[in-house]
Coordinates of C-alpha atoms and ligand atoms in Angstrom, one line a residue:
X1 CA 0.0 0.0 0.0
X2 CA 1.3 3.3 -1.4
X3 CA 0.0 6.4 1.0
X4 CA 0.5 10.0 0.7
X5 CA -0.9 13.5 1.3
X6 CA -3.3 15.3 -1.3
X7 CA -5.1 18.7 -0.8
X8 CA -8.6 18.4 -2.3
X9 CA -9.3 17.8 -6.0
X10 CA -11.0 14.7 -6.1
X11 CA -11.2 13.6 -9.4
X12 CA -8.3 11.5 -10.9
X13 CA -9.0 8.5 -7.9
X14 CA -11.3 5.6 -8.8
X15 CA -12.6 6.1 -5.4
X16 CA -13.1 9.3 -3.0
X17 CA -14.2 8.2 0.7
X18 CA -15.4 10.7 2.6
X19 CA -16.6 11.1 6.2
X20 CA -18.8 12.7 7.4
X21 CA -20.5 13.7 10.8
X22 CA -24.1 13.4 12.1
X23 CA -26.3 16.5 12.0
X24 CA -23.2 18.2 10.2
X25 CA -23.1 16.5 7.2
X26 CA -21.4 18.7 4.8
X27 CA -18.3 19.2 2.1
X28 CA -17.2 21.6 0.2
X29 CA -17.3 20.5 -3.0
X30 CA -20.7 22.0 -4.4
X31 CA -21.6 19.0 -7.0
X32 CA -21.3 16.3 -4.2
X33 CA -22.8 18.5 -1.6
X34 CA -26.1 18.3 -3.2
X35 CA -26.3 15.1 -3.6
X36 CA -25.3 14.4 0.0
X37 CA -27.7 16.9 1.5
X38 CA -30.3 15.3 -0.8
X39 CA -29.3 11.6 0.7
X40 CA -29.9 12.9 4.3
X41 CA -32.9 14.5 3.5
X42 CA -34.3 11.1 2.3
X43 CA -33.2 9.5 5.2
X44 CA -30.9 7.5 3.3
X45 CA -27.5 8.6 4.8
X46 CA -27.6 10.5 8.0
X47 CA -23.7 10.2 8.8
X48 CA -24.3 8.5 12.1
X49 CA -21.2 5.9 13.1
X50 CA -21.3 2.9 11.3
X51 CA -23.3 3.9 8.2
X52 CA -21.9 3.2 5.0
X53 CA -23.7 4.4 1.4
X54 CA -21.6 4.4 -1.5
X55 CA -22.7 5.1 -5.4
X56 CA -20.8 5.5 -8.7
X57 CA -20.7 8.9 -11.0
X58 CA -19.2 10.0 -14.0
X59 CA -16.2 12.3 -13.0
X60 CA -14.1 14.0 -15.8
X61 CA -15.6 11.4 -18.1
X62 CA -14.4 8.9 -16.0
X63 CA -16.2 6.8 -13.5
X64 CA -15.7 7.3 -9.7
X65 CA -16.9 5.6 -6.3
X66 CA -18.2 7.7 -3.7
X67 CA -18.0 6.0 0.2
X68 CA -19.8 7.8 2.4
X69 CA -18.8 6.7 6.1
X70 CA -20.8 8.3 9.2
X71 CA -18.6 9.0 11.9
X72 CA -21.7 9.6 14.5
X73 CA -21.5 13.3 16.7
X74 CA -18.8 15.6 16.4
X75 CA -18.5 16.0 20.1
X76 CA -18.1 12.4 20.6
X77 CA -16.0 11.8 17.4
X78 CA -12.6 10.0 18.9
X79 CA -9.4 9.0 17.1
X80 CA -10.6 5.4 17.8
X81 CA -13.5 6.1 15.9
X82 CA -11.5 7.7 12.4
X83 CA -9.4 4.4 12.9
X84 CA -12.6 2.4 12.7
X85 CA -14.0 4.0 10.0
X86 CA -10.6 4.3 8.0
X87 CA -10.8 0.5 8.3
X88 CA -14.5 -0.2 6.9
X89 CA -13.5 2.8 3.8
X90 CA -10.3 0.5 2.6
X91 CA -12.1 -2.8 2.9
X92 CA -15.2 -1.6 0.9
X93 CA -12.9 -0.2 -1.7
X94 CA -11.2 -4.0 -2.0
X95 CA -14.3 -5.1 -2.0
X96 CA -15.3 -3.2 -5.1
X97 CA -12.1 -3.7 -6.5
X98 CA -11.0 -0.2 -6.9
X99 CA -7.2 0.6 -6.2
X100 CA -6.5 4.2 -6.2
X101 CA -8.2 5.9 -3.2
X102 CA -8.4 9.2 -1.2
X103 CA -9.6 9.4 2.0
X104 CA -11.4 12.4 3.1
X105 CA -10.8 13.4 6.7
X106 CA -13.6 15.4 7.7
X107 CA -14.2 18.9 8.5
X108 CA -14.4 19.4 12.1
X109 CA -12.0 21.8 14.7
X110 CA -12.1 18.8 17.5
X111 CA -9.6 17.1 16.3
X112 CA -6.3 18.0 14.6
X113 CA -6.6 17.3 11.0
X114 CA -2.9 16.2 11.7
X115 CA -4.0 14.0 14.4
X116 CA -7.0 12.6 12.5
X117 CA -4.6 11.9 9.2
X118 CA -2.7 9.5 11.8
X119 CA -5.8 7.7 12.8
X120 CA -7.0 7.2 9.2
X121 CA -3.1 6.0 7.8
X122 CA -3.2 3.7 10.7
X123 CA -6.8 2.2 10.3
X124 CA -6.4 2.4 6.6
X125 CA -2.6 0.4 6.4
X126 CA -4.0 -2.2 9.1
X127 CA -7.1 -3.1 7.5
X128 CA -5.3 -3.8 4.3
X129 CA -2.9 -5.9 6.2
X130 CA -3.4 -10.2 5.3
X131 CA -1.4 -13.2 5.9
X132 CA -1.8 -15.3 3.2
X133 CA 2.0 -16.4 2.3
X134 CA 0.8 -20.3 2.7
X135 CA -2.0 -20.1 0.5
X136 CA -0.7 -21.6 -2.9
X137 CA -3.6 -20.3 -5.1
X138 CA -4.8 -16.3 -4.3
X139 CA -6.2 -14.1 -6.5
X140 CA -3.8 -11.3 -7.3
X141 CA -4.7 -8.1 -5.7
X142 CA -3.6 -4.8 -7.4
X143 CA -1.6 -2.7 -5.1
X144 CA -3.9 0.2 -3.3
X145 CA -2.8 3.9 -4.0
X146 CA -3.8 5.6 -0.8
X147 CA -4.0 9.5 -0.5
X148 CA -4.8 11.1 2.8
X149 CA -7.4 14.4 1.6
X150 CA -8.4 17.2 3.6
X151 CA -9.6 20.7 2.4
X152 CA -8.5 24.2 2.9
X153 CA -5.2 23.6 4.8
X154 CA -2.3 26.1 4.4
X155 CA 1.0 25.2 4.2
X156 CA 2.2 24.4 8.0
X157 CA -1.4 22.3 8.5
X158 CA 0.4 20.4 5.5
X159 CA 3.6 19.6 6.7
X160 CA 1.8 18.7 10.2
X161 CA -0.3 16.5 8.2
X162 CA 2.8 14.7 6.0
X163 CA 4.6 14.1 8.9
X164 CA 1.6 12.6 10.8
X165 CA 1.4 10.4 8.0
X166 CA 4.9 8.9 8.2
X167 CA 4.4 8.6 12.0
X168 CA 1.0 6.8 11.5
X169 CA 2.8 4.9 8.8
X170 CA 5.4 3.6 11.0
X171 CA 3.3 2.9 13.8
X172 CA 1.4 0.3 11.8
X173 CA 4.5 -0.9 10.4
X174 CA 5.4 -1.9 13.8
X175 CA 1.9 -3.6 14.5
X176 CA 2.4 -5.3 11.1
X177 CA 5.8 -6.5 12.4
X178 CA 4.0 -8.0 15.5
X179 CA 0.9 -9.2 13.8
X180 CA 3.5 -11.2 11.3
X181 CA 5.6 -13.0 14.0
X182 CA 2.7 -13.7 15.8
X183 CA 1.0 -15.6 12.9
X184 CA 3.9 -17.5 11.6
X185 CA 3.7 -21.2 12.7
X186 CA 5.8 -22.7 15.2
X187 CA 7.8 -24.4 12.9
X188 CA 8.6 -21.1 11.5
X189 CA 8.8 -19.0 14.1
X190 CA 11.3 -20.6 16.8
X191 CA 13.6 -19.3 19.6
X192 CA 16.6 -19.7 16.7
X193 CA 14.3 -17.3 14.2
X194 CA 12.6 -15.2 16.6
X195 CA 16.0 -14.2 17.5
X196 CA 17.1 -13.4 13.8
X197 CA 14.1 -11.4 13.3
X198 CA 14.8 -9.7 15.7
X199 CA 18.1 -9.2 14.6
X200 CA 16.9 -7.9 11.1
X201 CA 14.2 -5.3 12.7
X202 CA 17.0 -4.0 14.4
X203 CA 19.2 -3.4 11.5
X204 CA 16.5 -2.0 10.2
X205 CA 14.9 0.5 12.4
X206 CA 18.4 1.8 14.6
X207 CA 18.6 -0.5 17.6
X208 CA 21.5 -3.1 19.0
X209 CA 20.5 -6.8 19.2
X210 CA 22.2 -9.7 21.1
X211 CA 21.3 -13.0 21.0
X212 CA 22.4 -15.2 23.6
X213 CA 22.4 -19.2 23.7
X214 CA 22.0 -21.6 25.8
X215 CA 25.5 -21.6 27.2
X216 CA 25.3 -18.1 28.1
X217 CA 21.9 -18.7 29.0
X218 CA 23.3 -21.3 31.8
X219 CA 26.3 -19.2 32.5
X220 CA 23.8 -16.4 33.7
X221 CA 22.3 -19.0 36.1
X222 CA 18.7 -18.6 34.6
X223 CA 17.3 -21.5 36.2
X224 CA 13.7 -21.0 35.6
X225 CA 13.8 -20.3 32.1
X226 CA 16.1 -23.2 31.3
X227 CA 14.0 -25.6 33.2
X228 CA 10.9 -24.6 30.7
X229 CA 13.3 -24.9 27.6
X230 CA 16.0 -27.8 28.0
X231 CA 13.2 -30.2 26.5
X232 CA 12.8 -28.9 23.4
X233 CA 15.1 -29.8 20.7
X234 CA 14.8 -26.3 19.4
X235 CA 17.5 -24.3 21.7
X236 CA 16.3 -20.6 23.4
X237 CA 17.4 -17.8 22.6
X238 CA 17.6 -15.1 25.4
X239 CA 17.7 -12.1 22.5
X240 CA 18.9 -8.2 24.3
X241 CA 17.8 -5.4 22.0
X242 CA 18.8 -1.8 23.3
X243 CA 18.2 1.4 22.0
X244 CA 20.1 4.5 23.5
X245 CA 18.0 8.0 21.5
X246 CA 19.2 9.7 24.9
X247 CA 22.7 9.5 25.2
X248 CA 22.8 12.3 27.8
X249 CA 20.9 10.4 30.4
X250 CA 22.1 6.7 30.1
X251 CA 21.2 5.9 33.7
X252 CA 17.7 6.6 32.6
X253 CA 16.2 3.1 30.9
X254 CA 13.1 1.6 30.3
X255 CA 13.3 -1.8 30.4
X256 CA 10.6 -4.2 28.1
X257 CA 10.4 -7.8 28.7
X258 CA 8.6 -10.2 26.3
X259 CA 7.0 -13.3 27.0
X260 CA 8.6 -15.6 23.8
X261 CA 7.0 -18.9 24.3
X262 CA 7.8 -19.7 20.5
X263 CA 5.3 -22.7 21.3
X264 CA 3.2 -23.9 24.5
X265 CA 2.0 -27.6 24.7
X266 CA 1.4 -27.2 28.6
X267 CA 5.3 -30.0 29.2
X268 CA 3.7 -32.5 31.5
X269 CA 0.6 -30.6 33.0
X270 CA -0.5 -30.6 28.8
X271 CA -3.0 -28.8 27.8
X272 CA -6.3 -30.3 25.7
X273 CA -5.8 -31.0 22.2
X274 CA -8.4 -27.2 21.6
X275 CA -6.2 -25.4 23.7
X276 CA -2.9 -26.4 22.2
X277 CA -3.9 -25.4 18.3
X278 CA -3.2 -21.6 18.6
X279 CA -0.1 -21.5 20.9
X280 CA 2.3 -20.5 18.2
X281 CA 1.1 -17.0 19.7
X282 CA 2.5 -17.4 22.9
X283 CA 5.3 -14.9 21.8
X284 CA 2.6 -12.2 21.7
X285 CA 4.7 -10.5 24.1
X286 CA 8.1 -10.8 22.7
X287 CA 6.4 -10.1 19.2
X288 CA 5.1 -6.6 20.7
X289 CA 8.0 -5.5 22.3
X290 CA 10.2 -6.1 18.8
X291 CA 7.4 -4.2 17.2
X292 CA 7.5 -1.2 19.7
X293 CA 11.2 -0.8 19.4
X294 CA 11.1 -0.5 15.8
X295 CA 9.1 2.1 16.2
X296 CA 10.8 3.8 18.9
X297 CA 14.2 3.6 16.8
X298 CA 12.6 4.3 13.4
X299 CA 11.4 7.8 15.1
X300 CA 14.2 7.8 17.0
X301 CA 12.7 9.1 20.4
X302 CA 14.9 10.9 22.8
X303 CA 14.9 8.1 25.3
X304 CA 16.6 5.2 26.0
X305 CA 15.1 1.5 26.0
X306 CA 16.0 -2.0 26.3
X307 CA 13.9 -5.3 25.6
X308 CA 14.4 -8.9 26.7
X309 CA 13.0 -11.9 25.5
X310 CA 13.3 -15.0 27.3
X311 CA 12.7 -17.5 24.1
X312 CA 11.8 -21.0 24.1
X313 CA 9.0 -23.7 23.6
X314 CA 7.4 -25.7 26.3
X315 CA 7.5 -29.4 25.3
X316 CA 7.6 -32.8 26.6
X317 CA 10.3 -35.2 26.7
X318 CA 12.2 -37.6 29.3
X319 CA 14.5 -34.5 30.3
X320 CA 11.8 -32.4 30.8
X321 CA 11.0 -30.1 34.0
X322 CA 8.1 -32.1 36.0
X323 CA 5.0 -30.7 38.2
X324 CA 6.6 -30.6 42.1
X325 CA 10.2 -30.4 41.2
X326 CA 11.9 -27.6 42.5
X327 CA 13.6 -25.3 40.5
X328 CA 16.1 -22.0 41.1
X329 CA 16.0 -18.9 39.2
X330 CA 18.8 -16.0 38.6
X331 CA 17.6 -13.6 41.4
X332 CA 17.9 -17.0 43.7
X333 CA 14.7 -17.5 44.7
X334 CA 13.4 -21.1 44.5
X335 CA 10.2 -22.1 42.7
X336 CA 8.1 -25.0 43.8
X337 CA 6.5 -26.2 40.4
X338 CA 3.1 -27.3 40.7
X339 CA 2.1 -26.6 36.9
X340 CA 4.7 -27.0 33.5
X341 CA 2.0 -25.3 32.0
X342 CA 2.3 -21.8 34.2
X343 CA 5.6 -21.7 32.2
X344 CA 5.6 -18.3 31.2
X345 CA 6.0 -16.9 34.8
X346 CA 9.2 -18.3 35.3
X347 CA 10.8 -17.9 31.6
X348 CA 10.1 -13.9 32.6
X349 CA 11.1 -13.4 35.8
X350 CA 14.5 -14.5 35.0
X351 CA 14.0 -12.2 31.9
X352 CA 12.9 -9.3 34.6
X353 CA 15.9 -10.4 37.1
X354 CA 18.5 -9.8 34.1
X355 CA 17.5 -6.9 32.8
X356 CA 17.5 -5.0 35.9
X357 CA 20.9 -6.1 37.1
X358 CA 22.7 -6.7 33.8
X359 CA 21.1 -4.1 31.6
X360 CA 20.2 -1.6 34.5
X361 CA 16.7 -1.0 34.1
X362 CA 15.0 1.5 36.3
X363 CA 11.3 1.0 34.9
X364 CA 9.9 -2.3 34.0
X365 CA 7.0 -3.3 31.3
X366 CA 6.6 -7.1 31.0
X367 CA 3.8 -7.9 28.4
X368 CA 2.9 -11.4 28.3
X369 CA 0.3 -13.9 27.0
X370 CA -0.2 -15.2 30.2
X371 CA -3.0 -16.7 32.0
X372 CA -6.8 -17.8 30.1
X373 CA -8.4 -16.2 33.0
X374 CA -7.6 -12.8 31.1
X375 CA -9.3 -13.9 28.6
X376 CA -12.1 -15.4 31.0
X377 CA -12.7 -12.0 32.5
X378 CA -11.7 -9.0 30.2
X379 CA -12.3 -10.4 26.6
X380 CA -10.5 -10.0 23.6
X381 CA -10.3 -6.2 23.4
X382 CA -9.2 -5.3 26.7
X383 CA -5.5 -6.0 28.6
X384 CA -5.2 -6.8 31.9
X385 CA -2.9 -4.8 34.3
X386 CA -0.9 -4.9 37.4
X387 CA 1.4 -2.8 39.1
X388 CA 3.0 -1.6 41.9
X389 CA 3.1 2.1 40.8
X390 CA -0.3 3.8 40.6
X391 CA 1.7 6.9 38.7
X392 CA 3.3 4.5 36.1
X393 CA 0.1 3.1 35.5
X394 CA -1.4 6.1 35.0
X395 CA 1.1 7.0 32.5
X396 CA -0.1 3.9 31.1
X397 CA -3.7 4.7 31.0
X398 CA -3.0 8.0 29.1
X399 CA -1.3 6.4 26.5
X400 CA -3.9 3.9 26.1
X401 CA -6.9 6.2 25.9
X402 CA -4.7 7.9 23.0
X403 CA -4.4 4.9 21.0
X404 CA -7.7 2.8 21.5
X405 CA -5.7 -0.1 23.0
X406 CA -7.8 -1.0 26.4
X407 CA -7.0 -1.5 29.3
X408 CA -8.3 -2.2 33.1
X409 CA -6.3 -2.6 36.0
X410 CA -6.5 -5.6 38.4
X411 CA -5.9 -5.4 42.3
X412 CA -2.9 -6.3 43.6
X413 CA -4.4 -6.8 47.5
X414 CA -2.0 -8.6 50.0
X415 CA -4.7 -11.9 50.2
X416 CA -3.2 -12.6 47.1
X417 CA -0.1 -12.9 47.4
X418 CA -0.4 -15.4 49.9
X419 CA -1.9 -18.0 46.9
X420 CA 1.8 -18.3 45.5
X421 CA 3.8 -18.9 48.7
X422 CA 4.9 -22.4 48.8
X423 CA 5.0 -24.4 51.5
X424 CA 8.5 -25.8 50.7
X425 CA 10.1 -23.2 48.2
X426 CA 10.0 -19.4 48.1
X427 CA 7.1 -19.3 45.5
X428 CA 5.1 -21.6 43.6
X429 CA 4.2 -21.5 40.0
X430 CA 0.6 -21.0 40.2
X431 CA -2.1 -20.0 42.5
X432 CA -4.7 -22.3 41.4
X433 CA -7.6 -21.5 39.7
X434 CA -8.9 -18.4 41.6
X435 CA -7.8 -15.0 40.4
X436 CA -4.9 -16.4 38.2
X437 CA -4.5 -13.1 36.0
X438 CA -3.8 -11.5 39.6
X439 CA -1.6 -14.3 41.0
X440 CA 0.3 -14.6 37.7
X441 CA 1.0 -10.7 38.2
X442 CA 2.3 -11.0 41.6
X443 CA 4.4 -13.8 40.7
X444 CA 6.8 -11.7 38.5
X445 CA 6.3 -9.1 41.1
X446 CA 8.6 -10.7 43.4
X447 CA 10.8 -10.7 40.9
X448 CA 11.1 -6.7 40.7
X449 CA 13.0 -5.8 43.4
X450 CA 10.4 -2.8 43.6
X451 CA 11.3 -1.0 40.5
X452 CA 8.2 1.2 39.4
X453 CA 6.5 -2.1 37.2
X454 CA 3.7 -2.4 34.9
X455 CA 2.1 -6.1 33.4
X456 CA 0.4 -6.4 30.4
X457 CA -1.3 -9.6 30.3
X458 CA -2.5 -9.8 26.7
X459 CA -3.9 -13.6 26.4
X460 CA -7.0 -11.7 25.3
X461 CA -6.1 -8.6 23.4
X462 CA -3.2 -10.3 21.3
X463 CA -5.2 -12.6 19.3
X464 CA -8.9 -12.0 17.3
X465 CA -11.0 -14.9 16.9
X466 CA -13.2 -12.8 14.7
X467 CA -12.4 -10.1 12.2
X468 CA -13.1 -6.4 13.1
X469 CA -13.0 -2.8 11.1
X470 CA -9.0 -2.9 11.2
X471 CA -8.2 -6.2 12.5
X472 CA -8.1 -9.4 11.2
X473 CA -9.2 -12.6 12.7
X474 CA -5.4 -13.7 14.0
X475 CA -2.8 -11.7 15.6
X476 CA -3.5 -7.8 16.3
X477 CA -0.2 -6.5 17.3
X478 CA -1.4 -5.7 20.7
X479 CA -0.2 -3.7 22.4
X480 CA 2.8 -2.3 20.0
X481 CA 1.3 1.4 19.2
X482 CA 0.4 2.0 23.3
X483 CA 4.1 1.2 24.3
X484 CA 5.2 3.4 21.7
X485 CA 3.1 6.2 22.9
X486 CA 3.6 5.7 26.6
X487 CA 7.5 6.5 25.2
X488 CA 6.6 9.1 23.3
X489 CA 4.5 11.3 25.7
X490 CA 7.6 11.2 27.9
X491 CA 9.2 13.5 25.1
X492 CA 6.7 15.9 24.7
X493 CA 6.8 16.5 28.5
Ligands
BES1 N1 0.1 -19.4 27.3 C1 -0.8 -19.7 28.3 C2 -1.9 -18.7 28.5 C3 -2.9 -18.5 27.4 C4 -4.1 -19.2 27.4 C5 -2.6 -17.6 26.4 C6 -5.0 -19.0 26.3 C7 -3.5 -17.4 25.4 C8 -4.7 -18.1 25.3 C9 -0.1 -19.9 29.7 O1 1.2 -20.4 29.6 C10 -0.9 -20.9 30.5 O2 -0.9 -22.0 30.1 N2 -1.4 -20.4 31.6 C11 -2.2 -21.2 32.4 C12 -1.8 -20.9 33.9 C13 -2.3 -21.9 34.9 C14 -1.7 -23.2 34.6 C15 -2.0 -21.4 36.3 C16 -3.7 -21.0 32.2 O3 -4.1 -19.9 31.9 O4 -4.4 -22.0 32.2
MN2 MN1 1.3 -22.5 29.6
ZN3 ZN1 2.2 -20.0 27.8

C-alpha cells in the first residue's frame, strides 16, 4: 500500500471516501454537496457511526466511487473512531475492486486534521494488512494507491499532516511486524528465528540486538527459564535489543520484557488438544515488544530503551521439568513447580531479574500472553494490568486512551499474594484457579525488586477470533502502538 498527502481535487482516484458527521453532514465541493444533503434529507445517509452508502458517478468522463462513512457526533467523534471507520473505507474499496483511493478526513476543529490523518493512515494500512503467504492459489490483488485528503489547509497544517502520515505509517509498520511474527507457525517461528528477526528489525529500524544461547543462558544462572526450555530440541534464545535516542541520560532506561514462548504444549501438565492449536502466539509478548522498538528507533525518540526476550518452547520429553520439582531462578529464589503449564512466569522473571541487574533497568513493562483467565474476564479487546506504581500506571492509562488499545487494571491486595507462597520453596508457579491473571502478576512481582512495574497480560487482546474494522481474525499486534506512545508522551513533556 502506497500512502501520501493530497489537498482536495478529487477527481483522478477511482474512489473518494469521505466522512462525514451526524447532524453536520457537509463538504465543500458543491456538485457532491447536493447530492449528500439530498441523501440525508431522504433518510438515506444520516452520517451517524457505522453507516456506510456508496454510489458511482461520472467524474471528468471517468467513473468514480463515492463512500460515504458516518462517523456519528462531532462532540463524541474519537481517534478510535477515524481508525474504525478508516478501516470499513479500505475494505469496501477492496471489496469493489477499486485501487486508487483518497480518504477524506472530515471537517471538524475537535480534532487536529494532523491527528486525525494519523488515525485514518493507521486504520487504513491495518485493515489492508493479510497473511496469506501459505496459500498456494490467491487471487492477485492490485496494489492500493492511498491519498490522505483534507480541504483548505495552508501550508504548516500540511507539513503537520505529512509528517503525521509517516508517523502513523510507521506505527502500523510496527503492529504489522508483531501481527506477522505472531501468525507465523511454530515451525517457523522458533527461539533460533525469533531471534534473527529480531536481529533484522534492528538493522533496520536503529537499535543493537544480542542473541544469547544456551550456554550463556546457563552461564547467567537462569534456572527458571532453562527448566521450561531444555526439552525442546529447538535451543532458546535469550535475545537483548537496546536502543540508547538519549545518550545524555544513560542511567535513565526503560526496560521491556517479552513473554517468547515460540510454542506452548502445557510440558507434563499438557493442555487439551483445543487449547494447544493456537499457541504458536504465545510470543505475543516478545512479538510486541520487537514491534515497539522498531518504532521507537525508526522515530528515533529521545529516550533510551531495552527489551528482553526469554525465548523458548514448552514441550515434553524424558529431560523435561516435571510438576513438584523444584527449580532456582537468577535472582535465587526457588520455585516449587506445581504446573509445566504456568511456564511463562518463570521464563520472565529470569527475563525481569537480568534486565534490571545486567542491563540496568530502572522502569519495567513485562507484556505477556499469560493466564486464560484474562481472557475469561476482560475479553478480547481489553488488557489486563498490574502494578505496583499507581503513577506508572497512570502514565499507562494515558497512553492507552490515545491509541484505543484498552486497558483495566487488576488489584494487587495482600490476600493474594499469599496464593503463591509455597509451602517448601519461596514461591510456587501458580495459584490455582482463583484470580490467576492477579496471582500470575504478583508472581513476577517478586521478581522486581520494587522497581516502578507495569504487566500487560495480553492472552485476550493479542489474538482476534473474529475479524473487526481494522483487525483481522489472528494476531493484532497488541499492544505495539500503546508502548510506543507511553515513550513518546515522555518526550513531549
Ligand atoms: N500461554 C498460556 C496462557 C494463554 C491461554 C494464552 C489462552 C492465550 C490463550 C499460559 O502459559 C498458560 O498456560 N497459563 C495457564 C496458567 C495456569 C496453569 C495457572 C492457564 O491460563 O491456564
Ligand atoms: Mn502455559
Ligand atoms: Zn504460555
Amino acid at each position: 500500500m502506497n500512502i501520501g498527502f493530497k489537498s482536495m481535487t478529487c477527481s483522478e482516484v477511482d474512489a473518494l471516501v469521505v466522512y462525514l458527521l451526524e447532524k453536520k453532514i457537509s463538504t465543500p465541493n458543491e456538485e457532491l454537496n447536493k447530492f449528500i444533503k439530498a441523501l440525508e434529507e431522504r433518510e438515506l445517509f444520516l452520517g451517524k457511526k457505522g453507516e456506510l452508502y456508496s454510489f458511482t458517478r461520472e467524474k471528468d468522463s471517468k467513473l468514480q466511487t463515492v463512500i460515504l462513512i458516518g462517523l456519528g457526533k462531532e462532540e463524541e467523534l474519537t481517534l478510535e473512531e477515524l481508525r474504525t471507520a478508516s478501516g470499513k473505507g479500505v475494505k469496501k474499496c477492496k471489496e469493489l475492486k477499486l485501487s486508487s483511493i483518497t480518504l477524506r478526513i472530515p471537517d471538524t476543529e475537535k480534532i487536529e486534521k494532523a491527528e486525525m490523518a494519523k488515525a485514518v493512515v493507521y486504520g487504513a494500512k491495518l485493515a489492508n494488512y493479510k497473511f496469506d503467504k501459505y496459500k498456494t492459489s490467491k487471487k492477485e490483488e492490485k496494489e492500493l494507491n492511498v491519498s490522505i485528503g483534507a480541504h483548505g489547509v495552508d501550508d504548516s497544517v500540511k507539513k503537520e499532516i505529512i509528517s503525521a502520515i509517516e508517523e502513523g505509517i510507521t506505527i502500523a509498520d510496527g503492529v504489522i511486524i508483531a501481527r506477522d511474527l505472531v501468525n507465523e507457525p511454530s515451525n517457523v517461528i522458533y527461539p533460533e528465528t525469533l531471534a534473527n528477526e529480531a536481529v533484522s528489525v534492528g538493522a533496520e529500524s536503529g537499535f543493537q540486538v544480542e542473541v544469547y544461547d544456551v550456554e550463556k543462558i546457563k552461564d547467567l544462572k537462569m534456572e527458571a527459564f532453562y527448566n521450561v526450555a531444555k526439552a525442546a530440541e529447538k535451543e532458546p534464545k535469550f535475545i537483548v535489543m537496546r536502543y540508547f535516542g538519549d545518550k545524555d541520560n544513560k542511567d535513565n532506561i526503560l526496560g521491556l520484557v517479552g513473554k517468547g514462548l515460540t510454542y506452548d504444549s502445557g510440558g507434563y501438565s499438557i493442555k487439551p488438544t483445543g487449547s494447544m492449536v493456537d499457541m504458536k502466539s504465545d510470543m505475543g509478548g516478545a512479538a510486541s515488544v520487537i514491534g515497539a522498538m522498531s518504532v521507537i528507533a525508526k522515530r528515533k525518540l529521545k529516550t533510551n530503551v531495552v527489551a528482553v526476550v526469554a525465548a523458548c518452547e514448552n514441550l515434553i520429553a524424558g529431560n523435561a521439568y516435571k510438576p513438584g520439582e523444584i527449580i532456582g531462578s537468577m535472582a535465587g529464589k526457588t520455585i516449587e513447580v506445581v504446573n509445566t503449564d504456568a511456564e511463562g512466569r518463570l521464563t520472565l522473571v529470569d527475563a525481569v531479574h537480568y534486565i534490571i541487574e545486567k542491563e540496568n533497568a530502572k522502569e519495567i513493562i513485562d507484556v505477556a500472553t499469560l493466564t486464560g483467565a484474562a481472557l475469561v474476564a476482560l475479553g478480547e479487546t481489553t488488557t489486563a494490568i498490574l502494578t505496583n506504581n499507581q503513577g506508572f500506571y497512570n502514565e499507562l492509562k494515558v497512553a492507552s486512551d490515545y491509541t484505543g488499545e484498552k486497558i483495566w487494571q487488576l488489584p494487587a491486595f495482600e490476600e493474594y499474594r499469599k496464593l503463591i507462597k509455597s509451602d517448601i520453596a519461596d514461591l510456587k508457579n501458580s495459584g490455582g484457579r482463583f484470580a490467576g491473571t492477579i496471582t500470575a502478576g504478583l508472581f513476577i512481582e517478586e521478581f522486581v525488586q520494587n522497581k516502578p512495574w507495569l504487566h500487560l497480560d495480553i492472552a485476550g487482546t493479542s489474538w482476534a477470533s473474529a475479524n473487526s474494522d481494522y483487525c483481522i481474525k489472528g494476531a493484532t499486534g497488541a499492544p505495539v502502538s500503546t508502548l510506543y506512545q507511553l515513550v513518546k508522551n515522555r518526550e513531549d513533556k
